[in-house]
PDB file of C-alpha atoms in Angstrom:
ATOM      1  CA  MET Y  22      24.624  19.337 -13.570  1.00 46.00           C
ATOM      2  CA  ASN Y  23      26.073  16.360 -13.646  1.00 48.00           C
ATOM      3  CA  ASN Y  24      23.785  14.078 -15.329  1.00 55.00           C
ATOM      4  CA  LEU Y  25      22.256  11.780 -12.990  1.00 63.00           C
ATOM      5  CA  VAL Y  26      20.565  13.215  -9.641  1.00 83.00           C
ATOM      6  CA  TRP Y  27      18.210  11.150  -8.524  1.00 92.00           C
ATOM      7  CA  LYS Y  28      19.825   8.423  -6.222  1.00 93.00           C
ATOM      8  CA  ASN Y  29      17.269   4.812  -5.562  1.00 96.00           C
ATOM      9  CA  GLN Y  30      15.929   5.887  -2.175  1.00 96.00           C
ATOM     10  CA  PRO Y  31      17.227   2.913   0.402  1.00 97.00           C
ATOM     11  CA  VAL Y  32      14.693   2.088   2.670  1.00 98.00           C
ATOM     12  CA  THR Y  33      15.877  -0.259   5.638  1.00 98.00           C
ATOM     13  CA  LEU Y  34      13.949  -2.771   6.590  1.00 97.00           C
ATOM     14  CA  ILE Y  35      13.248  -3.317  10.529  1.00 97.00           C
ATOM     15  CA  LYS Y  36      12.692  -7.475   9.659  1.00 96.00           C
ATOM     16  CA  PRO Y  37      14.589  -8.870   6.655  1.00 96.00           C
ATOM     17  CA  LEU Y  38      12.844  -9.887   4.233  1.00 95.00           C
ATOM     18  CA  GLN Y  39      13.766 -13.799   3.658  1.00 90.00           C
ATOM     19  CA  ARG Y  40      13.182 -14.851   0.313  1.00 82.00           C
ATOM     20  CA  ASP Y  41      14.903 -17.662  -2.267  1.00 78.00           C
ATOM     21  CA  GLY Y  42      18.199 -15.841  -2.439  1.00 77.00           C
ATOM     22  CA  GLY Y  43      19.031 -15.618   1.345  1.00 85.00           C
ATOM     23  CA  SER Y  44      18.213 -12.374   3.666  1.00 91.00           C
ATOM     24  CA  THR Y  45      17.154  -8.825   2.516  1.00 93.00           C
ATOM     25  CA  ALA Y  46      17.836  -5.615   5.311  1.00 95.00           C
ATOM     26  CA  GLN Y  47      17.682  -3.309   3.032  1.00 97.00           C
ATOM     27  CA  VAL Y  48      14.476  -2.254  -0.273  1.00 97.00           C
ATOM     28  CA  LEU Y  49      15.879   0.098  -2.928  1.00 97.00           C
ATOM     29  CA  VAL Y  50      13.252   2.503  -4.778  1.00 98.00           C
ATOM     30  CA  GLN Y  51      13.734   3.117  -8.201  1.00 97.00           C
ATOM     31  CA  MET Y  52      12.950   5.977 -10.170  1.00 97.00           C
ATOM     32  CA  ILE Y  53      10.163   4.890 -12.751  1.00 98.00           C
ATOM     33  CA  THR Y  54       8.823   7.007 -15.573  1.00 97.00           C
ATOM     34  CA  HIS Y  55       5.814   9.376 -15.757  1.00 97.00           C
ATOM     35  CA  GLU Y  56       4.370   6.833 -18.334  1.00 97.00           C
ATOM     36  CA  LYS Y  57       4.505   4.329 -16.042  1.00 98.00           C
ATOM     37  CA  HIS Y  58       3.275   6.593 -12.850  1.00 98.00           C
ATOM     38  CA  ALA Y  59       0.552   7.433 -15.073  1.00 96.00           C
ATOM     39  CA  ALA Y  60      -0.802   4.128 -16.266  1.00 97.00           C
ATOM     40  CA  LEU Y  61      -0.619   2.550 -12.877  1.00 97.00           C
ATOM     41  CA  VAL Y  62      -3.227   5.868 -11.209  1.00 96.00           C
ATOM     42  CA  GLU Y  63      -5.243   4.760 -13.676  1.00 95.00           C
ATOM     43  CA  GLN Y  64      -5.550   1.150 -13.371  1.00 96.00           C
ATOM     44  CA  TYR Y  65      -5.354   1.349  -9.859  1.00 96.00           C
ATOM     45  CA  GLY Y  66      -6.431   4.425  -8.236  1.00 93.00           C
ATOM     46  CA  SER Y  67      -9.230   4.092  -5.271  1.00 89.00           C
ATOM     47  CA  GLU Y  68     -10.287   6.449  -3.624  1.00 87.00           C
ATOM     48  CA  ASP Y  69     -13.253   3.163  -2.201  1.00 89.00           C
ATOM     49  CA  ASP Y  70     -10.177   1.396  -0.489  1.00 88.00           C
ATOM     50  CA  ASN Y  71      -7.922   4.678  -0.104  1.00 88.00           C
ATOM     51  CA  ASN Y  72      -5.683   3.903  -3.224  1.00 93.00           C
ATOM     52  CA  ARG Y  73      -4.451   0.728  -1.290  1.00 94.00           C
ATOM     53  CA  ALA Y  74      -4.066  -1.489  -4.584  1.00 96.00           C
ATOM     54  CA  LEU Y  75      -1.959   1.385  -6.272  1.00 97.00           C
ATOM     55  CA  TYR Y  76       0.423   2.037  -3.583  1.00 97.00           C
ATOM     56  CA  ARG Y  77       0.476  -2.002  -3.510  1.00 98.00           C
ATOM     57  CA  GLU Y  78       1.540  -1.482  -6.988  1.00 98.00           C
ATOM     58  CA  LEU Y  79       3.541   1.481  -7.074  1.00 98.00           C
ATOM     59  CA  VAL Y  80       5.463  -0.612  -4.070  1.00 98.00           C
ATOM     60  CA  LYS Y  81       6.000  -2.762  -7.062  1.00 98.00           C
ATOM     61  CA  ALA Y  82       6.938  -0.824  -9.360  1.00 98.00           C
ATOM     62  CA  GLY Y  83       9.538   0.649  -7.633  1.00 98.00           C
ATOM     63  CA  THR Y  84      11.208  -2.025  -5.643  1.00 98.00           C
ATOM     64  CA  GLY Y  85      11.028  -5.305  -8.372  1.00 96.00           C
ATOM     65  CA  LEU Y  86       9.290  -6.876  -5.149  1.00 97.00           C
ATOM     66  CA  THR Y  87       6.321  -9.321  -5.516  1.00 96.00           C
ATOM     67  CA  ASP Y  88       3.506 -10.135  -3.844  1.00 97.00           C
ATOM     68  CA  ALA Y  89       4.449 -12.870  -2.078  1.00 95.00           C
ATOM     69  CA  ASP Y  90       7.393 -10.162  -0.611  1.00 96.00           C
ATOM     70  CA  ILE Y  91       5.308  -7.639  -0.215  1.00 97.00           C
ATOM     71  CA  ASN Y  92       2.545 -10.369   1.986  1.00 97.00           C
ATOM     72  CA  ALA Y  93       5.751 -11.315   3.528  1.00 95.00           C
ATOM     73  CA  LEU Y  94       6.732  -7.695   4.773  1.00 97.00           C
ATOM     74  CA  VAL Y  95       6.162  -6.671   8.520  1.00 97.00           C
ATOM     75  CA  MET Y  96       3.863  -3.601   8.236  1.00 97.00           C
ATOM     76  CA  LEU Y  97       5.875  -0.870   9.768  1.00 97.00           C
ATOM     77  CA  ASP Y  98       7.860  -1.940   6.580  1.00 98.00           C
ATOM     78  CA  TYR Y  99       5.683  -1.656   3.607  1.00 98.00           C
ATOM     79  CA  ASN Y 100       4.382   1.997   5.595  1.00 98.00           C
ATOM     80  CA  SER Y 101       7.758   2.677   5.063  1.00 98.00           C
ATOM     81  CA  LEU Y 102       8.175   1.360   1.260  1.00 98.00           C
ATOM     82  CA  ILE Y 103       4.477   3.207   0.828  1.00 98.00           C
ATOM     83  CA  GLN Y 104       6.199   6.542   2.451  1.00 98.00           C
ATOM     84  CA  THR Y 105       8.708   6.308  -0.015  1.00 98.00           C
ATOM     85  CA  VAL Y 106       7.290   5.767  -3.357  1.00 98.00           C
ATOM     86  CA  ASP Y 107       4.784   8.450  -2.323  1.00 97.00           C
ATOM     87  CA  GLU Y 108       6.876  10.765  -2.003  1.00 97.00           C
ATOM     88  CA  ALA Y 109       9.269   9.530  -4.298  1.00 97.00           C
ATOM     89  CA  TYR Y 110       6.574   9.731  -6.832  1.00 97.00           C
ATOM     90  CA  GLY Y 111       4.195  12.958  -5.834  1.00 96.00           C
ATOM     91  CA  LYS Y 112       6.675  15.255  -4.553  1.00 96.00           C
ATOM     92  CA  ASP Y 113       8.259  17.945  -7.845  1.00 95.00           C
ATOM     93  CA  SER Y 114      11.749  17.604  -9.126  1.00 94.00           C
ATOM     94  CA  ALA Y 115      12.903  20.950  -6.901  1.00 92.00           C
ATOM     95  CA  HIS Y 116      11.775  18.972  -3.576  1.00 94.00           C
ATOM     96  CA  TRP Y 117      14.431  16.196  -4.908  1.00 94.00           C
ATOM     97  CA  PHE Y 118      16.979  18.398  -5.512  1.00 93.00           C
ATOM     98  CA  LYS Y 119      16.620  19.860  -1.733  1.00 92.00           C
ATOM     99  CA  LYS Y 120      16.758  17.204  -0.403  1.00 92.00           C
ATOM    100  CA  LEU Y 121      20.017  15.557  -2.023  1.00 89.00           C
ATOM    101  CA  GLY Y 122      21.854  18.900  -1.514  1.00 90.00           C
ATOM    102  CA  VAL Y 123      21.952  19.907  -5.561  1.00 88.00           C
ATOM    103  CA  GLU Y 124      22.030  23.461  -6.352  1.00 85.00           C
ATOM    104  CA  PHE Y 125      20.298  23.916 -10.057  1.00 78.00           C
ATOM    105  CA  ASP Y 126      19.975  26.496 -11.634  1.00 74.00           C
ATOM    106  CA  GLU Y 127      16.329  26.905 -12.340  1.00 73.00           C
ATOM    107  CA  THR Y 128      14.595  29.629 -14.635  1.00 83.00           C
ATOM    108  CA  TYR Y 129      11.698  30.282 -16.464  1.00 85.00           C
ATOM    109  CA  ASP Y 130      13.022  29.406 -19.398  1.00 91.00           C
ATOM    110  CA  ARG Y 131      15.385  26.140 -17.937  1.00 92.00           C
ATOM    111  CA  LEU Y 132      14.077  23.575 -16.674  1.00 94.00           C
ATOM    112  CA  PRO Y 133      16.884  21.093 -14.836  1.00 94.00           C
ATOM    113  CA  LEU Y 134      16.085  17.420 -14.726  1.00 95.00           C
ATOM    114  CA  LEU Y 135      16.501  15.398 -11.783  1.00 95.00           C
ATOM    115  CA  VAL Y 136      16.362  12.110 -14.299  1.00 95.00           C
ATOM    116  CA  PRO Y 137      17.854  12.299 -17.482  1.00 95.00           C
ATOM    117  CA  LEU Y 138      15.933  12.494 -21.041  1.00 95.00           C
ATOM    118  CA  LEU Y 139      16.949  10.447 -23.628  1.00 91.00           C
ATOM    119  CA  THR Y 140      15.523  12.018 -26.642  1.00 89.00           C
ATOM    120  CA  THR Y 141      16.505  11.289 -30.500  1.00 86.00           C
ATOM    121  CA  GLU Y 142      18.738  14.713 -29.933  1.00 86.00           C
ATOM    122  CA  GLY Y 143      20.654  12.335 -27.117  1.00 89.00           C
ATOM    123  CA  GLU Y 144      20.843  12.027 -23.265  1.00 92.00           C
ATOM    124  CA  ARG Y 145      19.767  16.108 -21.952  1.00 93.00           C
ATOM    125  CA  ASP Y 146      19.356  16.574 -18.050  1.00 93.00           C
ATOM    126  CA  VAL Y 147      18.064  20.545 -18.602  1.00 94.00           C
ATOM    127  CA  ILE Y 148      14.586  20.779 -20.978  1.00 95.00           C
ATOM    128  CA  GLU Y 149      14.940  24.964 -22.714  1.00 94.00           C
ATOM    129  CA  LEU Y 150      11.160  26.061 -22.568  1.00 95.00           C
ATOM    130  CA  GLN Y 151       9.386  28.917 -24.683  1.00 94.00           C
ATOM    131  CA  PHE Y 152       6.870  30.727 -23.820  1.00 94.00           C
ATOM    132  CA  PRO Y 153       3.603  29.392 -26.121  1.00 94.00           C
ATOM    133  CA  SER Y 154       2.171  31.588 -28.400  1.00 92.00           C
ATOM    134  CA  VAL Y 155      -1.853  32.477 -28.452  1.00 93.00           C
ATOM    135  CA  ALA Y 156      -1.524  30.621 -31.769  1.00 94.00           C
ATOM    136  CA  ALA Y 157       0.202  27.201 -30.347  1.00 92.00           C
ATOM    137  CA  VAL Y 158      -3.087  27.830 -27.193  1.00 92.00           C
ATOM    138  CA  GLU Y 159      -5.998  28.114 -30.029  1.00 92.00           C
ATOM    139  CA  LEU Y 160      -4.359  24.547 -31.722  1.00 91.00           C
ATOM    140  CA  MET Y 161      -3.991  23.381 -28.417  1.00 91.00           C
ATOM    141  CA  HIS Y 162      -8.075  24.395 -27.859  1.00 89.00           C
ATOM    142  CA  LYS Y 163      -8.642  21.700 -30.378  1.00 91.00           C
ATOM    143  CA  GLN Y 164      -7.029  18.763 -29.632  1.00 87.00           C
ATOM    144  CA  GLN Y 165      -9.018  16.316 -28.256  1.00 85.00           C
ATOM    145  CA  ASN Y 166      -9.159  16.787 -24.060  1.00 81.00           C
ATOM    146  CA  ASP Y 167      -6.849  14.006 -23.411  1.00 80.00           C
ATOM    147  CA  ASP Y 168      -4.107  15.482 -25.881  1.00 87.00           C
ATOM    148  CA  GLN Y 169      -4.283  18.958 -25.003  1.00 90.00           C
ATOM    149  CA  PHE Y 170      -2.158  19.487 -22.443  1.00 91.00           C
ATOM    150  CA  LEU Y 171       0.503  17.430 -24.198  1.00 92.00           C
ATOM    151  CA  PHE Y 172       0.575  19.464 -27.430  1.00 93.00           C
ATOM    152  CA  ILE Y 173       1.076  22.281 -25.342  1.00 94.00           C
ATOM    153  CA  LEU Y 174       3.909  20.470 -23.663  1.00 95.00           C
ATOM    154  CA  SER Y 175       5.523  19.623 -26.581  1.00 95.00           C
ATOM    155  CA  SER Y 176       4.672  23.430 -27.925  1.00 95.00           C
ATOM    156  CA  CYS Y 177       6.642  24.490 -24.973  1.00 96.00           C
ATOM    157  CA  THR Y 178       9.678  22.241 -25.146  1.00 96.00           C
ATOM    158  CA  GLY Y 179       9.895  20.868 -28.502  1.00 94.00           C
ATOM    159  CA  LEU Y 180       9.810  17.621 -27.288  1.00 95.00           C
ATOM    160  CA  GLY Y 181       7.912  14.275 -28.936  1.00 93.00           C
ATOM    161  CA  VAL Y 182       5.307  13.360 -26.842  1.00 92.00           C
ATOM    162  CA  GLU Y 183       6.839   9.746 -26.392  1.00 94.00           C
ATOM    163  CA  GLU Y 184       9.557  11.513 -25.323  1.00 96.00           C
ATOM    164  CA  LEU Y 185       7.504  14.016 -22.723  1.00 96.00           C
ATOM    165  CA  LYS Y 186       5.909  10.616 -21.267  1.00 95.00           C
ATOM    166  CA  GLN Y 187       9.682   9.285 -20.371  1.00 97.00           C
ATOM    167  CA  LEU Y 188      10.113  11.656 -17.598  1.00 97.00           C
ATOM    168  CA  SER Y 189      10.431  10.806 -13.911  1.00 97.00           C
ATOM    169  CA  PRO Y 190       7.346  11.963 -12.072  1.00 98.00           C
ATOM    170  CA  PRO Y 191       8.920  14.403 -10.251  1.00 97.00           C
ATOM    171  CA  ASP Y 192       9.622  15.917 -13.470  1.00 97.00           C
ATOM    172  CA  TRP Y 193       6.563  16.123 -15.267  1.00 97.00           C
ATOM    173  CA  LYS Y 194       5.432  17.110 -12.489  1.00 97.00           C
ATOM    174  CA  SER Y 195       8.084  20.522 -12.098  1.00 95.00           C
ATOM    175  CA  LEU Y 196       7.188  20.585 -15.909  1.00 96.00           C
ATOM    176  CA  SER Y 197       3.290  20.320 -15.719  1.00 95.00           C
ATOM    177  CA  ASN Y 198       3.336  23.353 -13.312  1.00 94.00           C
ATOM    178  CA  ARG Y 199       5.998  25.871 -15.522  1.00 93.00           C
ATOM    179  CA  VAL Y 200       4.016  24.743 -18.625  1.00 95.00           C
ATOM    180  CA  ALA Y 201       0.284  25.709 -16.421  1.00 93.00           C
ATOM    181  CA  ASP Y 202       2.290  28.854 -15.048  1.00 93.00           C
ATOM    182  CA  PHE Y 203       2.962  29.769 -18.991  1.00 93.00           C
ATOM    183  CA  LEU Y 204      -0.846  29.332 -19.652  1.00 93.00           C
ATOM    184  CA  SER Y 205      -2.158  30.846 -16.023  1.00 93.00           C
ATOM    185  CA  GLN Y 206       0.167  33.946 -15.239  1.00 90.00           C
ATOM    186  CA  THR Y 207       1.171  37.419 -16.601  1.00 91.00           C
ATOM    187  CA  GLY Y 208       3.963  38.484 -17.921  1.00 87.00           C
ATOM    188  CA  SER Y 209       4.384  40.507 -14.180  1.00 86.00           C
ATOM    189  CA  PHE Y 210       5.028  36.855 -12.850  1.00 85.00           C
ATOM    190  CA  PHE Y 211       8.236  35.994 -14.784  1.00 82.00           C
ATOM    191  CA  LEU Y 212       9.805  40.017 -14.588  1.00 77.00           C
ATOM    192  CA  PRO Y 213      12.635  39.557 -12.286  1.00 68.00           C
ATOM    193  CA  ALA Y 214      11.548  41.517  -8.796  1.00 51.00           C
ATOM    194  CA  THR Y 215      12.601  44.827  -8.391  1.00 45.00           C
ATOM    195  CA  LYS Y 216      13.030  47.060  -5.264  1.00 43.00           C
TER     196      LYS Y 216
END
């Protein structure tokens, strides 16, 4: 698999955006980290306003647009940007591999990454996984509630907490789902299907 699968997502504007540097007819939505995404959700997420403030911040984080730029957009273009950031940060990496037409080798013990992760051992485009032991799960339950899942993710991947936070939101979602299966499923779930 190549090192960079993610491609910044272009959004063509119906009405070009007028900025100091001229006119912009296309905006690129870039990938952000899980840490940035989680912080924005924590700070701005609210059902009271249907997450309007959150989506505005996600659009700013993903595109580099300012509040003034966003205010100058027509609503149709803003809706397109919201839809694109929602898909970019809300879907798992398998969704993006399929959408981008990239074949990937995914087994229970290997998780290919949409965006390479820089670790203390170098850049990785695959995370090797191991099943958590009963002892590790017992230790997980002794952690503070907010730290429990990070503890078990670290245990299953060998990655540090700060490294895990640098995953892209789609890669984080895929990893979280896989480890949740490790904690809740039986062994037969991971055995190859037999006829």
